[in-house]
Amino acid sequence: MRLTVRVTPNASKTEIAGRELGVLKVRLAAAPTDGKANEALIRLLADEYDCAPSEVRIVKGHTGRTKIVEVP
């Protein structure tokens, strides 16, 4: 399954903030440097969809706030 995700890094806590117009809104406590925010996003989605982090893949948008993420 592919999800469109809108990420807000440097938030006070890591959480899924809801959906808006088909886009999953996610707040991440991690900074967007050195891929830390992407790692936090992968861990959060793996927990949410009950799969291993290695199965979650960012398909598009590695450096942007809007990402396409593939989850099994």
PDB file of N, CA, C and O in Angstrom:
ATOM      1  N   MET A   1       0.857  -1.164   0.000  1.00  0.00           N
ATOM      2  CA  MET A   1       0.000   0.000   0.000  1.00  0.00           C
ATOM      3  C   MET A   1       0.903   1.226   0.000  1.00  0.00           C
ATOM      4  O   MET A   1       1.912   1.269   0.706  1.00  0.00           O
ATOM      5  N   ARG A   2       0.530   2.226  -0.768  1.00  0.00           N
ATOM      6  CA  ARG A   2       1.287   3.482  -0.814  1.00  0.00           C
ATOM      7  C   ARG A   2       0.509   4.585  -0.125  1.00  0.00           C
ATOM      8  O   ARG A   2      -0.689   4.735  -0.338  1.00  0.00           O
ATOM      9  N   LEU A   3       1.222   5.350   0.703  1.00  0.00           N
ATOM     10  CA  LEU A   3       0.624   6.454   1.448  1.00  0.00           C
ATOM     11  C   LEU A   3       1.312   7.751   1.063  1.00  0.00           C
ATOM     12  O   LEU A   3       2.527   7.777   0.881  1.00  0.00           O
ATOM     13  N   THR A   4       0.538   8.810   0.974  1.00  0.00           N
ATOM     14  CA  THR A   4       1.108  10.142   0.856  1.00  0.00           C
ATOM     15  C   THR A   4       1.166  10.705   2.263  1.00  0.00           C
ATOM     16  O   THR A   4       0.167  10.730   2.977  1.00  0.00           O
ATOM     17  N   VAL A   5       2.363  11.126   2.673  1.00  0.00           N
ATOM     18  CA  VAL A   5       2.596  11.571   4.045  1.00  0.00           C
ATOM     19  C   VAL A   5       3.155  12.980   4.024  1.00  0.00           C
ATOM     20  O   VAL A   5       4.075  13.284   3.265  1.00  0.00           O
ATOM     21  N   ARG A   6       2.597  13.840   4.864  1.00  0.00           N
ATOM     22  CA  ARG A   6       3.102  15.209   5.054  1.00  0.00           C
ATOM     23  C   ARG A   6       3.757  15.255   6.426  1.00  0.00           C
ATOM     24  O   ARG A   6       3.095  15.058   7.446  1.00  0.00           O
ATOM     25  N   VAL A   7       5.065  15.503   6.472  1.00  0.00           N
ATOM     26  CA  VAL A   7       5.854  15.428   7.687  1.00  0.00           C
ATOM     27  C   VAL A   7       6.143  16.820   8.237  1.00  0.00           C
ATOM     28  O   VAL A   7       6.475  17.737   7.487  1.00  0.00           O
ATOM     29  N   THR A   8       6.018  16.961   9.560  1.00  0.00           N
ATOM     30  CA  THR A   8       6.432  18.170  10.263  1.00  0.00           C
ATOM     31  C   THR A   8       7.532  17.763  11.239  1.00  0.00           C
ATOM     32  O   THR A   8       7.250  17.163  12.274  1.00  0.00           O
ATOM     33  N   PRO A   9       8.806  18.052  10.903  1.00  0.00           N
ATOM     34  CA  PRO A   9       9.903  17.691  11.803  1.00  0.00           C
ATOM     35  C   PRO A   9      10.025  18.686  12.956  1.00  0.00           C
ATOM     36  O   PRO A   9       9.414  19.761  12.940  1.00  0.00           O
ATOM     37  N   ASN A  10      10.841  18.337  13.944  1.00  0.00           N
ATOM     38  CA  ASN A  10      11.094  19.190  15.116  1.00  0.00           C
ATOM     39  C   ASN A  10       9.828  19.499  15.906  1.00  0.00           C
ATOM     40  O   ASN A  10       9.718  20.569  16.509  1.00  0.00           O
ATOM     41  N   ALA A  11       8.879  18.582  15.921  1.00  0.00           N
ATOM     42  CA  ALA A  11       7.652  18.760  16.706  1.00  0.00           C
ATOM     43  C   ALA A  11       7.940  18.412  18.169  1.00  0.00           C
ATOM     44  O   ALA A  11       8.985  17.847  18.493  1.00  0.00           O
ATOM     45  N   SER A  12       7.007  18.733  19.038  1.00  0.00           N
ATOM     46  CA  SER A  12       7.208  18.438  20.458  1.00  0.00           C
ATOM     47  C   SER A  12       7.160  16.947  20.747  1.00  0.00           C
ATOM     48  O   SER A  12       7.779  16.475  21.693  1.00  0.00           O
ATOM     49  N   LYS A  13       6.411  16.184  19.938  1.00  0.00           N
ATOM     50  CA  LYS A  13       6.387  14.727  20.089  1.00  0.00           C
ATOM     51  C   LYS A  13       6.106  14.071  18.749  1.00  0.00           C
ATOM     52  O   LYS A  13       5.602  14.708  17.821  1.00  0.00           O
ATOM     53  N   THR A  14       6.417  12.794  18.665  1.00  0.00           N
ATOM     54  CA  THR A  14       6.187  12.023  17.447  1.00  0.00           C
ATOM     55  C   THR A  14       4.797  11.420  17.513  1.00  0.00           C
ATOM     56  O   THR A  14       4.468  10.705  18.451  1.00  0.00           O
ATOM     57  N   GLU A  15       3.987  11.741  16.485  1.00  0.00           N
ATOM     58  CA  GLU A  15       2.614  11.242  16.467  1.00  0.00           C
ATOM     59  C   GLU A  15       2.012  11.369  15.072  1.00  0.00           C
ATOM     60  O   GLU A  15       2.482  12.152  14.253  1.00  0.00           O
ATOM     61  N   ILE A  16       0.966  10.592  14.847  1.00  0.00           N
ATOM     62  CA  ILE A  16       0.170  10.746  13.635  1.00  0.00           C
ATOM     63  C   ILE A  16      -0.906  11.766  13.976  1.00  0.00           C
ATOM     64  O   ILE A  16      -1.671  11.581  14.914  1.00  0.00           O
ATOM     65  N   ALA A  17      -0.938  12.855  13.210  1.00  0.00           N
ATOM     66  CA  ALA A  17      -1.818  13.974  13.524  1.00  0.00           C
ATOM     67  C   ALA A  17      -3.156  13.896  12.801  1.00  0.00           C
ATOM     68  O   ALA A  17      -3.992  14.776  12.974  1.00  0.00           O
ATOM     69  N   GLY A  18      -3.363  12.890  11.974  1.00  0.00           N
ATOM     70  CA  GLY A  18      -4.635  12.733  11.285  1.00  0.00           C
ATOM     71  C   GLY A  18      -4.479  12.692   9.780  1.00  0.00           C
ATOM     72  O   GLY A  18      -3.377  12.579   9.254  1.00  0.00           O
ATOM     73  N   ARG A  19      -5.613  12.801   9.116  1.00  0.00           N
ATOM     74  CA  ARG A  19      -5.648  12.798   7.638  1.00  0.00           C
ATOM     75  C   ARG A  19      -6.352  14.048   7.159  1.00  0.00           C
ATOM     76  O   ARG A  19      -7.294  14.515   7.791  1.00  0.00           O
ATOM     77  N   GLU A  20      -5.887  14.535   6.024  1.00  0.00           N
ATOM     78  CA  GLU A  20      -6.533  15.682   5.399  1.00  0.00           C
ATOM     79  C   GLU A  20      -6.424  15.522   3.893  1.00  0.00           C
ATOM     80  O   GLU A  20      -5.322  15.464   3.343  1.00  0.00           O
ATOM     81  N   LEU A  21      -7.562  15.413   3.240  1.00  0.00           N
ATOM     82  CA  LEU A  21      -7.626  15.246   1.790  1.00  0.00           C
ATOM     83  C   LEU A  21      -6.760  14.085   1.298  1.00  0.00           C
ATOM     84  O   LEU A  21      -6.043  14.191   0.318  1.00  0.00           O
ATOM     85  N   GLY A  22      -6.802  12.958   2.019  1.00  0.00           N
ATOM     86  CA  GLY A  22      -6.075  11.771   1.608  1.00  0.00           C
ATOM     87  C   GLY A  22      -4.599  11.759   1.960  1.00  0.00           C
ATOM     88  O   GLY A  22      -3.881  10.858   1.570  1.00  0.00           O
ATOM     89  N   VAL A  23      -4.140  12.769   2.689  1.00  0.00           N
ATOM     90  CA  VAL A  23      -2.735  12.852   3.080  1.00  0.00           C
ATOM     91  C   VAL A  23      -2.631  12.585   4.574  1.00  0.00           C
ATOM     92  O   VAL A  23      -3.329  13.201   5.370  1.00  0.00           O
ATOM     93  N   LEU A  24      -1.748  11.670   4.938  1.00  0.00           N
ATOM     94  CA  LEU A  24      -1.508  11.360   6.342  1.00  0.00           C
ATOM     95  C   LEU A  24      -0.560  12.415   6.909  1.00  0.00           C
ATOM     96  O   LEU A  24       0.536  12.613   6.388  1.00  0.00           O
ATOM     97  N   LYS A  25      -0.998  13.103   7.957  1.00  0.00           N
ATOM     98  CA  LYS A  25      -0.180  14.148   8.569  1.00  0.00           C
ATOM     99  C   LYS A  25       0.548  13.568   9.772  1.00  0.00           C
ATOM    100  O   LYS A  25      -0.075  12.965  10.643  1.00  0.00           O
ATOM    101  N   VAL A  26       1.869  13.733   9.795  1.00  0.00           N
ATOM    102  CA  VAL A  26       2.706  13.147  10.839  1.00  0.00           C
ATOM    103  C   VAL A  26       3.600  14.225  11.435  1.00  0.00           C
ATOM    104  O   VAL A  26       4.218  14.998  10.701  1.00  0.00           O
ATOM    105  N   ARG A  27       3.663  14.262  12.759  1.00  0.00           N
ATOM    106  CA  ARG A  27       4.591  15.152  13.464  1.00  0.00           C
ATOM    107  C   ARG A  27       5.724  14.296  14.008  1.00  0.00           C
ATOM    108  O   ARG A  27       5.475  13.246  14.607  1.00  0.00           O
ATOM    109  N   LEU A  28       6.958  14.762  13.803  1.00  0.00           N
ATOM    110  CA  LEU A  28       8.127  14.013  14.247  1.00  0.00           C
ATOM    111  C   LEU A  28       8.981  14.872  15.161  1.00  0.00           C
ATOM    112  O   LEU A  28       9.273  16.025  14.844  1.00  0.00           O
ATOM    113  N   ALA A  29       9.408  14.311  16.283  1.00  0.00           N
ATOM    114  CA  ALA A  29      10.276  15.028  17.210  1.00  0.00           C
ATOM    115  C   ALA A  29      11.699  15.126  16.655  1.00  0.00           C
ATOM    116  O   ALA A  29      12.461  15.999  17.052  1.00  0.00           O
ATOM    117  N   ALA A  30      12.053  14.266  15.729  1.00  0.00           N
ATOM    118  CA  ALA A  30      13.404  14.231  15.171  1.00  0.00           C
ATOM    119  C   ALA A  30      13.654  15.415  14.239  1.00  0.00           C
ATOM    120  O   ALA A  30      12.738  15.922  13.597  1.00  0.00           O
ATOM    121  N   ALA A  31      14.907  15.819  14.181  1.00  0.00           N
ATOM    122  CA  ALA A  31      15.322  16.889  13.273  1.00  0.00           C
ATOM    123  C   ALA A  31      15.486  16.322  11.860  1.00  0.00           C
ATOM    124  O   ALA A  31      15.775  15.131  11.698  1.00  0.00           O
ATOM    125  N   PRO A  32      15.330  17.168  10.848  1.00  0.00           N
ATOM    126  CA  PRO A  32      15.435  16.671   9.470  1.00  0.00           C
ATOM    127  C   PRO A  32      16.874  16.567   8.970  1.00  0.00           C
ATOM    128  O   PRO A  32      17.114  16.583   7.773  1.00  0.00           O
ATOM    129  N   THR A  33      17.834  16.466   9.857  1.00  0.00           N
ATOM    130  CA  THR A  33      19.232  16.365   9.450  1.00  0.00           C
ATOM    131  C   THR A  33      19.712  14.926   9.517  1.00  0.00           C
ATOM    132  O   THR A  33      19.258  14.146  10.354  1.00  0.00           O
ATOM    133  N   ASP A  34      20.614  14.575   8.639  1.00  0.00           N
ATOM    134  CA  ASP A  34      21.230  13.247   8.598  1.00  0.00           C
ATOM    135  C   ASP A  34      20.224  12.107   8.495  1.00  0.00           C
ATOM    136  O   ASP A  34      20.489  11.003   8.961  1.00  0.00           O
ATOM    137  N   GLY A  35      19.050  12.356   7.936  1.00  0.00           N
ATOM    138  CA  GLY A  35      18.051  11.318   7.749  1.00  0.00           C
ATOM    139  C   GLY A  35      17.336  10.878   9.022  1.00  0.00           C
ATOM    140  O   GLY A  35      16.626   9.874   9.009  1.00  0.00           O
ATOM    141  N   LYS A  36      17.511  11.614  10.116  1.00  0.00           N
ATOM    142  CA  LYS A  36      16.888  11.208  11.384  1.00  0.00           C
ATOM    143  C   LYS A  36      15.370  11.273  11.328  1.00  0.00           C
ATOM    144  O   LYS A  36      14.691  10.420  11.890  1.00  0.00           O
ATOM    145  N   ALA A  37      14.823  12.271  10.661  1.00  0.00           N
ATOM    146  CA  ALA A  37      13.367  12.374  10.543  1.00  0.00           C
ATOM    147  C   ALA A  37      12.813  11.222   9.698  1.00  0.00           C
ATOM    148  O   ALA A  37      11.763  10.659  10.026  1.00  0.00           O
ATOM    149  N   ASN A  38      13.502  10.851   8.636  1.00  0.00           N
ATOM    150  CA  ASN A  38      13.059   9.725   7.813  1.00  0.00           C
ATOM    151  C   ASN A  38      13.079   8.425   8.617  1.00  0.00           C
ATOM    152  O   ASN A  38      12.158   7.611   8.515  1.00  0.00           O
ATOM    153  N   GLU A  39      14.112   8.226   9.423  1.00  0.00           N
ATOM    154  CA  GLU A  39      14.187   7.027  10.269  1.00  0.00           C
ATOM    155  C   GLU A  39      13.044   7.004  11.280  1.00  0.00           C
ATOM    156  O   GLU A  39      12.437   5.958  11.512  1.00  0.00           O
ATOM    157  N   ALA A  40      12.757   8.156  11.876  1.00  0.00           N
ATOM    158  CA  ALA A  40      11.662   8.233  12.847  1.00  0.00           C
ATOM    159  C   ALA A  40      10.321   7.947  12.170  1.00  0.00           C
ATOM    160  O   ALA A  40       9.457   7.274  12.743  1.00  0.00           O
ATOM    161  N   LEU A  41      10.143   8.448  10.959  1.00  0.00           N
ATOM    162  CA  LEU A  41       8.911   8.193  10.198  1.00  0.00           C
ATOM    163  C   LEU A  41       8.760   6.707   9.918  1.00  0.00           C
ATOM    164  O   LEU A  41       7.679   6.139  10.117  1.00  0.00           O
ATOM    165  N   ILE A  42       9.819   6.060   9.495  1.00  0.00           N
ATOM    166  CA  ILE A  42       9.774   4.630   9.195  1.00  0.00           C
ATOM    167  C   ILE A  42       9.424   3.828  10.447  1.00  0.00           C
ATOM    168  O   ILE A  42       8.584   2.931  10.407  1.00  0.00           O
ATOM    169  N   ARG A  43      10.038   4.151  11.583  1.00  0.00           N
ATOM    170  CA  ARG A  43       9.730   3.448  12.836  1.00  0.00           C
ATOM    171  C   ARG A  43       8.278   3.656  13.251  1.00  0.00           C
ATOM    172  O   ARG A  43       7.593   2.714  13.664  1.00  0.00           O
ATOM    173  N   LEU A  44       7.787   4.895  13.120  1.00  0.00           N
ATOM    174  CA  LEU A  44       6.405   5.196  13.502  1.00  0.00           C
ATOM    175  C   LEU A  44       5.415   4.422  12.636  1.00  0.00           C
ATOM    176  O   LEU A  44       4.477   3.808  13.146  1.00  0.00           O
ATOM    177  N   LEU A  45       5.622   4.422  11.329  1.00  0.00           N
ATOM    178  CA  LEU A  45       4.705   3.716  10.439  1.00  0.00           C
ATOM    179  C   LEU A  45       4.801   2.203  10.611  1.00  0.00           C
ATOM    180  O   LEU A  45       3.792   1.498  10.500  1.00  0.00           O
ATOM    181  N   ALA A  46       5.985   1.689  10.901  1.00  0.00           N
ATOM    182  CA  ALA A  46       6.138   0.251  11.148  1.00  0.00           C
ATOM    183  C   ALA A  46       5.343  -0.148  12.394  1.00  0.00           C
ATOM    184  O   ALA A  46       4.672  -1.179  12.404  1.00  0.00           O
ATOM    185  N   ASP A  47       5.408   0.674  13.433  1.00  0.00           N
ATOM    186  CA  ASP A  47       4.615   0.392  14.640  1.00  0.00           C
ATOM    187  C   ASP A  47       3.120   0.489  14.360  1.00  0.00           C
ATOM    188  O   ASP A  47       2.338  -0.345  14.803  1.00  0.00           O
ATOM    189  N   GLU A  48       2.721   1.508  13.620  1.00  0.00           N
ATOM    190  CA  GLU A  48       1.304   1.744  13.331  1.00  0.00           C
ATOM    191  C   GLU A  48       0.700   0.622  12.485  1.00  0.00           C
ATOM    192  O   GLU A  48      -0.426   0.206  12.703  1.00  0.00           O
ATOM    193  N   TYR A  49       1.452   0.127  11.509  1.00  0.00           N
ATOM    194  CA  TYR A  49       0.938  -0.893  10.595  1.00  0.00           C
ATOM    195  C   TYR A  49       1.422  -2.299  10.942  1.00  0.00           C
ATOM    196  O   TYR A  49       1.267  -3.222  10.159  1.00  0.00           O
ATOM    197  N   ASP A  50       2.036  -2.443  12.131  1.00  0.00           N
ATOM    198  CA  ASP A  50       2.446  -3.742  12.668  1.00  0.00           C
ATOM    199  C   ASP A  50       3.295  -4.537  11.679  1.00  0.00           C
ATOM    200  O   ASP A  50       2.957  -5.664  11.296  1.00  0.00           O
ATOM    201  N   CYS A  51       4.407  -3.925  11.278  1.00  0.00           N
ATOM    202  CA  CYS A  51       5.348  -4.596  10.396  1.00  0.00           C
ATOM    203  C   CYS A  51       6.767  -4.207  10.812  1.00  0.00           C
ATOM    204  O   CYS A  51       6.956  -3.349  11.669  1.00  0.00           O
ATOM    205  N   ALA A  52       7.732  -4.826  10.211  1.00  0.00           N
ATOM    206  CA  ALA A  52       9.132  -4.519  10.516  1.00  0.00           C
ATOM    207  C   ALA A  52       9.537  -3.212   9.822  1.00  0.00           C
ATOM    208  O   ALA A  52       9.072  -2.930   8.717  1.00  0.00           O
ATOM    209  N   PRO A  53      10.401  -2.431  10.463  1.00  0.00           N
ATOM    210  CA  PRO A  53      10.863  -1.192   9.821  1.00  0.00           C
ATOM    211  C   PRO A  53      11.531  -1.434   8.465  1.00  0.00           C
ATOM    212  O   PRO A  53      11.456  -0.583   7.578  1.00  0.00           O
ATOM    213  N   SER A  54      12.133  -2.586   8.288  1.00  0.00           N
ATOM    214  CA  SER A  54      12.786  -2.891   7.012  1.00  0.00           C
ATOM    215  C   SER A  54      11.777  -3.064   5.873  1.00  0.00           C
ATOM    216  O   SER A  54      12.153  -3.003   4.697  1.00  0.00           O
ATOM    217  N   GLU A  55      10.509  -3.250   6.205  1.00  0.00           N
ATOM    218  CA  GLU A  55       9.470  -3.411   5.182  1.00  0.00           C
ATOM    219  C   GLU A  55       8.878  -2.077   4.739  1.00  0.00           C
ATOM    220  O   GLU A  55       8.203  -2.011   3.723  1.00  0.00           O
ATOM    221  N   VAL A  56       9.103  -1.025   5.504  1.00  0.00           N
ATOM    222  CA  VAL A  56       8.587   0.310   5.167  1.00  0.00           C
ATOM    223  C   VAL A  56       9.635   1.015   4.319  1.00  0.00           C
ATOM    224  O   VAL A  56      10.814   1.034   4.664  1.00  0.00           O
ATOM    225  N   ARG A  57       9.184   1.608   3.209  1.00  0.00           N
ATOM    226  CA  ARG A  57      10.132   2.199   2.271  1.00  0.00           C
ATOM    227  C   ARG A  57       9.626   3.552   1.806  1.00  0.00           C
ATOM    228  O   ARG A  57       8.466   3.688   1.409  1.00  0.00           O
ATOM    229  N   ILE A  58      10.504   4.553   1.860  1.00  0.00           N
ATOM    230  CA  ILE A  58      10.175   5.868   1.295  1.00  0.00           C
ATOM    231  C   ILE A  58      10.477   5.798  -0.187  1.00  0.00           C
ATOM    232  O   ILE A  58      11.625   5.606  -0.594  1.00  0.00           O
ATOM    233  N   VAL A  59       9.431   5.929  -1.002  1.00  0.00           N
ATOM    234  CA  VAL A  59       9.561   5.794  -2.446  1.00  0.00           C
ATOM    235  C   VAL A  59       9.960   7.124  -3.080  1.00  0.00           C
ATOM    236  O   VAL A  59      10.779   7.164  -4.002  1.00  0.00           O
ATOM    237  N   LYS A  60       9.402   8.206  -2.569  1.00  0.00           N
ATOM    238  CA  LYS A  60       9.647   9.525  -3.158  1.00  0.00           C
ATOM    239  C   LYS A  60       9.607  10.576  -2.053  1.00  0.00           C
ATOM    240  O   LYS A  60       8.826  10.474  -1.118  1.00  0.00           O
ATOM    241  N   GLY A  61      10.461  11.582  -2.167  1.00  0.00           N
ATOM    242  CA  GLY A  61      10.430  12.693  -1.234  1.00  0.00           C
ATOM    243  C   GLY A  61      11.378  12.551  -0.060  1.00  0.00           C
ATOM    244  O   GLY A  61      11.097  13.038   1.024  1.00  0.00           O
ATOM    245  N   HIS A  62      12.525  11.943  -0.279  1.00  0.00           N
ATOM    246  CA  HIS A  62      13.481  11.715   0.804  1.00  0.00           C
ATOM    247  C   HIS A  62      13.908  13.014   1.490  1.00  0.00           C
ATOM    248  O   HIS A  62      14.167  13.009   2.687  1.00  0.00           O
ATOM    249  N   THR A  63      13.992  14.099   0.752  1.00  0.00           N
ATOM    250  CA  THR A  63      14.457  15.359   1.341  1.00  0.00           C
ATOM    251  C   THR A  63      13.351  16.388   1.512  1.00  0.00           C
ATOM    252  O   THR A  63      13.604  17.474   2.027  1.00  0.00           O
ATOM    253  N   GLY A  64      12.143  16.067   1.125  1.00  0.00           N
ATOM    254  CA  GLY A  64      11.034  17.015   1.237  1.00  0.00           C
ATOM    255  C   GLY A  64      10.096  16.665   2.366  1.00  0.00           C
ATOM    256  O   GLY A  64      10.219  15.626   3.020  1.00  0.00           O
ATOM    257  N   ARG A  65       9.134  17.523   2.599  1.00  0.00           N
ATOM    258  CA  ARG A  65       8.143  17.273   3.649  1.00  0.00           C
ATOM    259  C   ARG A  65       7.035  16.342   3.196  1.00  0.00           C
ATOM    260  O   ARG A  65       6.435  15.650   4.005  1.00  0.00           O
ATOM    261  N   THR A  66       6.721  16.350   1.920  1.00  0.00           N
ATOM    262  CA  THR A  66       5.706  15.451   1.384  1.00  0.00           C
ATOM    263  C   THR A  66       6.393  14.229   0.804  1.00  0.00           C
ATOM    264  O   THR A  66       7.290  14.353  -0.028  1.00  0.00           O
ATOM    265  N   LYS A  67       5.975  13.060   1.252  1.00  0.00           N
ATOM    266  CA  LYS A  67       6.628  11.814   0.872  1.00  0.00           C
ATOM    267  C   LYS A  67       5.594  10.787   0.411  1.00  0.00           C
ATOM    268  O   LYS A  67       4.456  10.813   0.839  1.00  0.00           O
ATOM    269  N   ILE A  68       6.037   9.892  -0.433  1.00  0.00           N
ATOM    270  CA  ILE A  68       5.264   8.711  -0.798  1.00  0.00           C
ATOM    271  C   ILE A  68       5.951   7.543  -0.089  1.00  0.00           C
ATOM    272  O   ILE A  68       7.139   7.320  -0.283  1.00  0.00           O
ATOM    273  N   VAL A  69       5.200   6.833   0.747  1.00  0.00           N
ATOM    274  CA  VAL A  69       5.758   5.757   1.553  1.00  0.00           C
ATOM    275  C   VAL A  69       5.018   4.470   1.228  1.00  0.00           C
ATOM    276  O   VAL A  69       3.790   4.460   1.142  1.00  0.00           O
ATOM    277  N   GLU A  70       5.775   3.412   1.059  1.00  0.00           N
ATOM    278  CA  GLU A  70       5.207   2.103   0.768  1.00  0.00           C
ATOM    279  C   GLU A  70       5.239   1.256   2.047  1.00  0.00           C
ATOM    280  O   GLU A  70       6.286   1.119   2.676  1.00  0.00           O
ATOM    281  N   VAL A  71       4.074   0.739   2.409  1.00  0.00           N
ATOM    282  CA  VAL A  71       3.911  -0.082   3.613  1.00  0.00           C
ATOM    283  C   VAL A  71       3.236  -1.387   3.186  1.00  0.00           C
ATOM    284  O   VAL A  71       2.297  -1.359   2.396  1.00  0.00           O
ATOM    285  N   PRO A  72       3.718  -2.537   3.699  1.00  0.00           N
ATOM    286  CA  PRO A  72       3.075  -3.805   3.296  1.00  0.00           C
ATOM    287  C   PRO A  72       1.661  -3.955   3.838  1.00  0.00           C
ATOM    288  O   PRO A  72       1.263  -3.347   4.769  1.00  0.00           O
TER     289      PRO A  72
END
